[in-house]
Short mmCIF file of C-alpha atoms in Angstrom, two decimals:
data_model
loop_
_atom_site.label_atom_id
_atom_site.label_comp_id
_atom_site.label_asym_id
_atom_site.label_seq_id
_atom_site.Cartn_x
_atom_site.Cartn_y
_atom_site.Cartn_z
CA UNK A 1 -38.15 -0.18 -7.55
CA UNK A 2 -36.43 -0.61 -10.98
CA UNK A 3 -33.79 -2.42 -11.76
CA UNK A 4 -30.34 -0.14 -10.99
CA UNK A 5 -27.98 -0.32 -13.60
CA UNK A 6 -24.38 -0.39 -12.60
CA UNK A 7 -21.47 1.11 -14.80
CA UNK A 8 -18.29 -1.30 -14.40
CA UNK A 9 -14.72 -1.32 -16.32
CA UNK A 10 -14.47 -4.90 -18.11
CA UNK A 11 -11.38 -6.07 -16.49
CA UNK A 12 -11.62 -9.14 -13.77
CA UNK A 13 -10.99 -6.90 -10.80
CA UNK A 14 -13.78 -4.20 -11.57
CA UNK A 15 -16.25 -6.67 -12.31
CA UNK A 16 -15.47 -8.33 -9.15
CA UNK A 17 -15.95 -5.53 -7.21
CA UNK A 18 -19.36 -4.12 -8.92
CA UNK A 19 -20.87 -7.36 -8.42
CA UNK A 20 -19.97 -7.82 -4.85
CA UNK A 21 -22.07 -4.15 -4.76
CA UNK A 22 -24.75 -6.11 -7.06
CA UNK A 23 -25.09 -9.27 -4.74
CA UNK A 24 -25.39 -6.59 -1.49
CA UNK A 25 -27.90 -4.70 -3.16
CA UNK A 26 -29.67 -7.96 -4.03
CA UNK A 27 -29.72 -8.61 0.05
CA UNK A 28 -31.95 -5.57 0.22
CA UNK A 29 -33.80 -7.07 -2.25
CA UNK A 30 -32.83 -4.20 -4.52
CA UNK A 31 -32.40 -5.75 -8.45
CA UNK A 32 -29.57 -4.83 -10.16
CA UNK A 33 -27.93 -5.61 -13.09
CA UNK A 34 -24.10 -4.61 -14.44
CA UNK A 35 -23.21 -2.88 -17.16
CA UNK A 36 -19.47 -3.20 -18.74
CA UNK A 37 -17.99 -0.58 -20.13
CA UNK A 38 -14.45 0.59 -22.09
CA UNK A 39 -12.89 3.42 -20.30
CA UNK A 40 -10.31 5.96 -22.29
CA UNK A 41 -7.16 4.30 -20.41
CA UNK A 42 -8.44 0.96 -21.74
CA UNK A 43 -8.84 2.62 -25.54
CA UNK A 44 -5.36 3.19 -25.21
CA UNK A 45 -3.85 0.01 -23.53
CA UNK A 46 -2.57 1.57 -20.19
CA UNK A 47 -2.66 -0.34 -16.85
CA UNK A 48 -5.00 -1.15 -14.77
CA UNK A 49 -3.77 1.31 -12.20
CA UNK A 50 -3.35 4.70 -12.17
CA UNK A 51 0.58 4.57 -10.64
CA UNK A 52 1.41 2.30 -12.64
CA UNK A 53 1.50 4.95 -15.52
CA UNK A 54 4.45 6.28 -17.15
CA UNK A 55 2.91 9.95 -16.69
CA UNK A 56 0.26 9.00 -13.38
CA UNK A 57 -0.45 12.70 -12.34
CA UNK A 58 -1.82 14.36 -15.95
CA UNK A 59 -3.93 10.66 -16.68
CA UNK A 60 -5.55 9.81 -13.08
CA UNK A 61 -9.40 9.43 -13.84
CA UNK A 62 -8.97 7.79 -16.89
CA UNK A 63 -10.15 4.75 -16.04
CA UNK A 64 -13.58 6.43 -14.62
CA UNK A 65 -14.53 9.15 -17.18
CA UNK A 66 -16.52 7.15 -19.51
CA UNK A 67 -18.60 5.67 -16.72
CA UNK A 68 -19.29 9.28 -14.70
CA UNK A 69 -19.92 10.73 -18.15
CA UNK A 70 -22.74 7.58 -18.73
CA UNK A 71 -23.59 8.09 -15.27
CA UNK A 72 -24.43 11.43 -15.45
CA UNK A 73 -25.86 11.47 -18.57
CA UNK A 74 -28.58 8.78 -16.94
CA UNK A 75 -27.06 5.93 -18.69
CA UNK A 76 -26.37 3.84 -15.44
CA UNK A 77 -27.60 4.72 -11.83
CA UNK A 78 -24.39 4.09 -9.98
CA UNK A 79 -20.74 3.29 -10.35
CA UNK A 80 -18.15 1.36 -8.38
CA UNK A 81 -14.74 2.53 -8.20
CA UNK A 82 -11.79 1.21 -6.24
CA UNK A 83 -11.49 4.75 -3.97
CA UNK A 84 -7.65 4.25 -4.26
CA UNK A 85 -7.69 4.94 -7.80
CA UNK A 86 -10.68 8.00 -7.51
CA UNK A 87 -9.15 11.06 -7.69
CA UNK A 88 -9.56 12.81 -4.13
CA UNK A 89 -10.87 15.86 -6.15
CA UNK A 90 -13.71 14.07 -7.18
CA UNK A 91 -15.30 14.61 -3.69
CA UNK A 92 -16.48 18.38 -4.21
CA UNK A 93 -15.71 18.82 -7.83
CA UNK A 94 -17.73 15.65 -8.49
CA UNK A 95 -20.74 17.12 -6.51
CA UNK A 96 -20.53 20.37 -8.07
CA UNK A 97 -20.71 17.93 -11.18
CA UNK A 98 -24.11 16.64 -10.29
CA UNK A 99 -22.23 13.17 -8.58
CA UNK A 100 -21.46 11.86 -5.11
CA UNK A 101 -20.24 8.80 -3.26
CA UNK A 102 -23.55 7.50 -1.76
CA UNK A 103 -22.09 4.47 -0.05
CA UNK A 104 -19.23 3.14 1.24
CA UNK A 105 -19.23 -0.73 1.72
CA UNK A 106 -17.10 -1.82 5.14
CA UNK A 107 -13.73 -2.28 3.85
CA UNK A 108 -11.72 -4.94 2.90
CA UNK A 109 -7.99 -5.64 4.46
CA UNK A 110 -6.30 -2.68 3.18
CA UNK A 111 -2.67 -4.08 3.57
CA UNK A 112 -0.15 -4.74 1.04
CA UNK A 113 1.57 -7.88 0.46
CA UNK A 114 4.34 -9.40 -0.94
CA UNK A 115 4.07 -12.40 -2.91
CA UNK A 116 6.90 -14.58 -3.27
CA UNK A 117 7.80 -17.02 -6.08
CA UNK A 118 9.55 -19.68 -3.21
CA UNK A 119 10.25 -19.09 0.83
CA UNK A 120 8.53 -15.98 2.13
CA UNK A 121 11.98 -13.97 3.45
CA UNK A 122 13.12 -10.75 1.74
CA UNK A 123 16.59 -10.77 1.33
CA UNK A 124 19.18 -8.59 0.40
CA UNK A 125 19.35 -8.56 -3.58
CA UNK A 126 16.71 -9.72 -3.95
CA UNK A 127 14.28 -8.03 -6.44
CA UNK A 128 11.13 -6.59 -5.62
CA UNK A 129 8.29 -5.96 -8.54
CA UNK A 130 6.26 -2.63 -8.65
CA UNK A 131 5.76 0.33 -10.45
CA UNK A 132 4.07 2.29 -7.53
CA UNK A 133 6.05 5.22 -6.31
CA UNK A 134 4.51 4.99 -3.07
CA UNK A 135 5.56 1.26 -2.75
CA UNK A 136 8.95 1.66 -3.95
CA UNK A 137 9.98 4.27 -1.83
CA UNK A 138 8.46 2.51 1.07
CA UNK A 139 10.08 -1.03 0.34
CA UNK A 140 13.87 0.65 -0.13
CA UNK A 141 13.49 2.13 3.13
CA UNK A 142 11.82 -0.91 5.30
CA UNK A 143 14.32 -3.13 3.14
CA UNK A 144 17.97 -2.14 2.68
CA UNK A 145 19.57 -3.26 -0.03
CA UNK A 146 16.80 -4.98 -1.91
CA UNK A 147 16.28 -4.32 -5.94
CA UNK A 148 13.60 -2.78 -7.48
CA UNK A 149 12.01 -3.73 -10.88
CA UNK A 150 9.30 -2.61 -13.00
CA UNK A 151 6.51 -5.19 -12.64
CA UNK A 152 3.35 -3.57 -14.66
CA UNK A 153 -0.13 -4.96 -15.24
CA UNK A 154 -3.35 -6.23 -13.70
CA UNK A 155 -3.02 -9.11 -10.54
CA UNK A 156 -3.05 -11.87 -13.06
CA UNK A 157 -0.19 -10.19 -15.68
CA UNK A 158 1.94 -9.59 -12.27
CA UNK A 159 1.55 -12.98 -10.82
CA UNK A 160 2.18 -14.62 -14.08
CA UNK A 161 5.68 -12.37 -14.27
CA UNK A 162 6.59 -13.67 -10.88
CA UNK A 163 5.99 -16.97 -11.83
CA UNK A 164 8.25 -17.14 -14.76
CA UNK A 165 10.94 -15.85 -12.67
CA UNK A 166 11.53 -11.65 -13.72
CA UNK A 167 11.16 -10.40 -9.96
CA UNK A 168 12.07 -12.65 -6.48
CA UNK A 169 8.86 -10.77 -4.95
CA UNK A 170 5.72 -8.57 -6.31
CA UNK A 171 3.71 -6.26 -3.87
CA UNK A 172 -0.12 -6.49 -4.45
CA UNK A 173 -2.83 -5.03 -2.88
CA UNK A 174 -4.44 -7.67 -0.30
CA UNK A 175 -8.08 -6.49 -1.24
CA UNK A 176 -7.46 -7.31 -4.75
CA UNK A 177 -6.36 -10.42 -3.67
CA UNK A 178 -9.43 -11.18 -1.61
CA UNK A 179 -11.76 -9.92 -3.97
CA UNK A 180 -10.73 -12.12 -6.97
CA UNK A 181 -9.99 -15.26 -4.63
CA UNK A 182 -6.51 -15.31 -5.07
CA UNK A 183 -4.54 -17.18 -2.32
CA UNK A 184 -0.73 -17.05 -3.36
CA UNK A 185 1.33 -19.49 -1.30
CA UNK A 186 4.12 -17.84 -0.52
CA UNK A 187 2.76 -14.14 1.03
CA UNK A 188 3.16 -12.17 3.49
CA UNK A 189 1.34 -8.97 4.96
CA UNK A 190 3.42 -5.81 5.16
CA UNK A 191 2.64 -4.28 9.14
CA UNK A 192 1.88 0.02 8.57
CA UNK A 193 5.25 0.30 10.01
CA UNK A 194 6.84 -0.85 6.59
CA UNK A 195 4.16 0.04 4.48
CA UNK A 196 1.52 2.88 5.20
CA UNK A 197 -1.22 1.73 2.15
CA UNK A 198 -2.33 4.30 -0.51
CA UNK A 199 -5.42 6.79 0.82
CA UNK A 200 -8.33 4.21 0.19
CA UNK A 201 -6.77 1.06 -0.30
CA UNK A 202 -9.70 -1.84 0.27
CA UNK A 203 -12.29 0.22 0.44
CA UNK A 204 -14.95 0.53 -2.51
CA UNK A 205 -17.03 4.18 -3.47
CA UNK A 206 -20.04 3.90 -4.73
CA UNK A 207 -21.84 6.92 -7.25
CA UNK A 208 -24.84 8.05 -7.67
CA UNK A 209 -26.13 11.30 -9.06
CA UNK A 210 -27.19 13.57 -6.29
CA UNK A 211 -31.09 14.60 -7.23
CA UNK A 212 -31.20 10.71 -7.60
CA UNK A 213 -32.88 10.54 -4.03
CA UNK A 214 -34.11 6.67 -4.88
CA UNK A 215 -30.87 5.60 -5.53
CA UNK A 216 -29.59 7.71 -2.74
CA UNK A 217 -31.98 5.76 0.01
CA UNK A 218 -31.33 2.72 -1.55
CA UNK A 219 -27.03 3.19 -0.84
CA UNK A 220 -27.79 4.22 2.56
CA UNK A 221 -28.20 0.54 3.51
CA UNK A 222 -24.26 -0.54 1.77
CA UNK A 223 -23.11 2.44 3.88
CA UNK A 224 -20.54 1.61 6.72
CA UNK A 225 -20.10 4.46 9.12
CA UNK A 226 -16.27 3.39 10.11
CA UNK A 227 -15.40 2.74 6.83
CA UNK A 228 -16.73 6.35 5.38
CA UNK A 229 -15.40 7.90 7.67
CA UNK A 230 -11.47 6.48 7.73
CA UNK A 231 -11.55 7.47 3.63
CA UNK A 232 -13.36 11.08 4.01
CA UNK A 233 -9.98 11.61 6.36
CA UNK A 234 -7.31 9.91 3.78
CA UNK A 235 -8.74 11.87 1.16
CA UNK A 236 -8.86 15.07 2.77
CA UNK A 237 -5.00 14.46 3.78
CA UNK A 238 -4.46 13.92 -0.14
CA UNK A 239 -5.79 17.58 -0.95
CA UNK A 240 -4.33 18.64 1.60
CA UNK A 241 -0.75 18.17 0.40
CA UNK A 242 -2.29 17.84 -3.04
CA UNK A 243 -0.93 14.67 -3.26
CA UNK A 244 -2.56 13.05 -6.06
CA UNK A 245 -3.57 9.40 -6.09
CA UNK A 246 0.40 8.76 -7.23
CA UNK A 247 2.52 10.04 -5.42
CA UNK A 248 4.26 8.35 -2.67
CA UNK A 249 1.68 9.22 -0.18
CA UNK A 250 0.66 6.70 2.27
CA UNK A 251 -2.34 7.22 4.32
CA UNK A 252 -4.33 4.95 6.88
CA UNK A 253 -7.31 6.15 9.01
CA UNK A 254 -9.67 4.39 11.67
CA UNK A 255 -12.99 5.56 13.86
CA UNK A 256 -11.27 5.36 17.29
CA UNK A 257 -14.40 5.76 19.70
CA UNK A 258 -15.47 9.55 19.06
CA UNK A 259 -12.30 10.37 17.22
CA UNK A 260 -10.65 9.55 13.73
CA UNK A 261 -6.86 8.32 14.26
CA UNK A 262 -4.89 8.69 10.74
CA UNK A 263 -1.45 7.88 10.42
CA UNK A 264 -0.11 8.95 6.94
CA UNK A 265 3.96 8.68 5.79
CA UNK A 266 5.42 10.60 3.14
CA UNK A 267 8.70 9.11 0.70
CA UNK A 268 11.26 10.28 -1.03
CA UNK A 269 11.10 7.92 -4.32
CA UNK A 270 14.91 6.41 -3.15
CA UNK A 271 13.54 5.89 0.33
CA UNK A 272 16.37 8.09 2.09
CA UNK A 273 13.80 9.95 3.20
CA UNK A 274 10.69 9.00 4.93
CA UNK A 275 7.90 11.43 6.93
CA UNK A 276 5.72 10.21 9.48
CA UNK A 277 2.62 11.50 11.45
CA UNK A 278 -0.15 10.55 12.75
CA UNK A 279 -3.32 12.62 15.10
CA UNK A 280 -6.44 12.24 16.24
CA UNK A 281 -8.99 14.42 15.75
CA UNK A 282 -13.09 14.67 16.75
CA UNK A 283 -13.88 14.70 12.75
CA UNK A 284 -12.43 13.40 9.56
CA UNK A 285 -11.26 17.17 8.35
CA UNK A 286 -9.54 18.01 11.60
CA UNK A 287 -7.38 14.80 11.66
CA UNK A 288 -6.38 15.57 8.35
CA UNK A 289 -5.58 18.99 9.19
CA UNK A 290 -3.44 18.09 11.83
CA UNK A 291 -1.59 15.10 10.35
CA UNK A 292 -0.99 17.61 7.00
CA UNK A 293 0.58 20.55 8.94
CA UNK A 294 2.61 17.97 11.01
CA UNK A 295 4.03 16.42 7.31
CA UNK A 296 4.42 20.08 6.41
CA UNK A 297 6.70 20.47 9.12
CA UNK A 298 8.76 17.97 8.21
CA UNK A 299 9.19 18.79 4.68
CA UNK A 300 6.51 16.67 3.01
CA UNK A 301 6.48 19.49 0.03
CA UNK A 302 9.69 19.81 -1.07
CA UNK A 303 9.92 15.79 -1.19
CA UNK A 304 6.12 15.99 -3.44
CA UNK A 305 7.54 19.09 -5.65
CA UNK A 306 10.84 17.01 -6.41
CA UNK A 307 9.00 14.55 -7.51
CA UNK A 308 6.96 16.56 -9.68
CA UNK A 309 9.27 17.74 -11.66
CA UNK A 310 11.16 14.36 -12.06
#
């Protein structure tokens, strides 16, 4: 078989990731080899991430189009993404496209943390660092009376900032931890019942182009059922309430014998407001269904549309 190029952003994180898909590959004794690329939302300087943008809606999937372009074009045979940050879209308009996710590695720890400069207790006044919608709304609710800063840039840029004193406490994504072998000293994991993680969170898609049936076989074996599964429901809930990837949706799914169990919480961005539901259902589409129409119930648009139009 020939050796499988794989399309990669430059930035620590991504390169982490698409060679953990490299070295897995390799254990199939499948050769592959990575290949760095600049993405339009690195041209122009913006975060790594696509809610930590000033304007996250009208730019998600700049940080991918330059490699699904090269991918498509037969450039590179495959492409790693962090699924939080793949537009849920992507999943039938990228087929129609000529693209799909052909694997999905078993996830990492999709928690978030927070990382503490000194002693790991959250206090009032206290001020937490993040630019996520999602997490913001989330922490004011779980954590009365806390502050809430801007804290921008990739895991290294944010730890750095919390070093030198601007925020108390920054929230980080425990997979990104893991994956670049960070091990702050003063962390803790935020439970579901204070933080739901963004739809995805941990776990890794992997593209291919869909008449590329040697590729195709050759994902099967990076494939994890449970894994698949839990984000095929979180990102049907997303376009569902066509939620975007920033918008403070929270989403967390899990194979449950024959069923999928997602639990999913919606935010107002103050945190005075805060959905919850969570179903079961026999496939990934049904639990979303359910959990959606529940959200619905409760008002999940109006909070989405107000925050739209911020």
């Amino acid at each position: 078989m020939r050796t499988l190029r794989i399309g990669t952003r430059r930035s620590r994180l991504a390169t982490a990731q698409a060679e953990q898909v490299r070295r897995m590959l390799r254990h199939q004794d499948v050769d592959a080899e990575l290949v760095p690329m600049t993405t339009s939302g690195d041209r122009a300087g913006w975060p790594e991430h696509v809610d930590l943008l000033p304007d996250p809606v009208s730019m998600k999937g700049l940080w991918i189009d330059t490699i699904l372009d090269a991918l498509r074009e037969g450039e590179v045979d495959l492409a790693v993404h962090s699924a939080k940050d793949l537009p849920a879209d992507e999943d039938g308009a990228g087929e129609l496209r000529g693209l799909v996710i052909g694997a999905v590695p078993e996830r990492a720890d999709p928690h978030d943390v927070l990382v503490f400069r000194e002693r790991e207790v959250l206090e009032k006044g206290m001020v937490v660092g993040t630019s996520s919608v999602r997490r913001r709304a989330q922490i004011l609710a779980a954590f009365p009376g806390v502050g809430i800063a801007d804290l921008r840039g990739n895991v290294d840029t944010r730890l750095r900032k919390l070093a030198d004193g601007e925020v108390d406490v920054a929230v980080l994504a425990a997979a990104g931890l893991e994956r670049l072998d960070v091990i702050p000293p003063h962390a803790r994991t935020l439970g579901v019942d204070e933080m739901v993680p963004a739809p995805g969170q941990g776990c890794l898609a992997v593209q291919c182009r869909a008449d590329d049936r040697v590729v195709r076989a050759a994902l099967t074996t990076l494939d994890h059922r449970p894994s698949a599964l839990a984000l095929t429901a979180e990102r049907a809930l997303t376009r569902a309430l066509d939620g975007g990837c920033a918008l403070p949706l929270g989403a967390i799914a899990a194979v449950k014998g024959d069923a999928i169990r997602l639990a999913a919480c919606v935010a107002s961005a103050d945190g005075a407001r805060l959905l919850r539901a969570a179903a079961e259902g026999e496939d990934p589409a049904t639990a979303a269904r359910i959990v959606a129409a529940e959200l619905r119930n409760q008002g999940s648009d109006a909070i989405l549309a107000e925050l739209r139009e911020a």
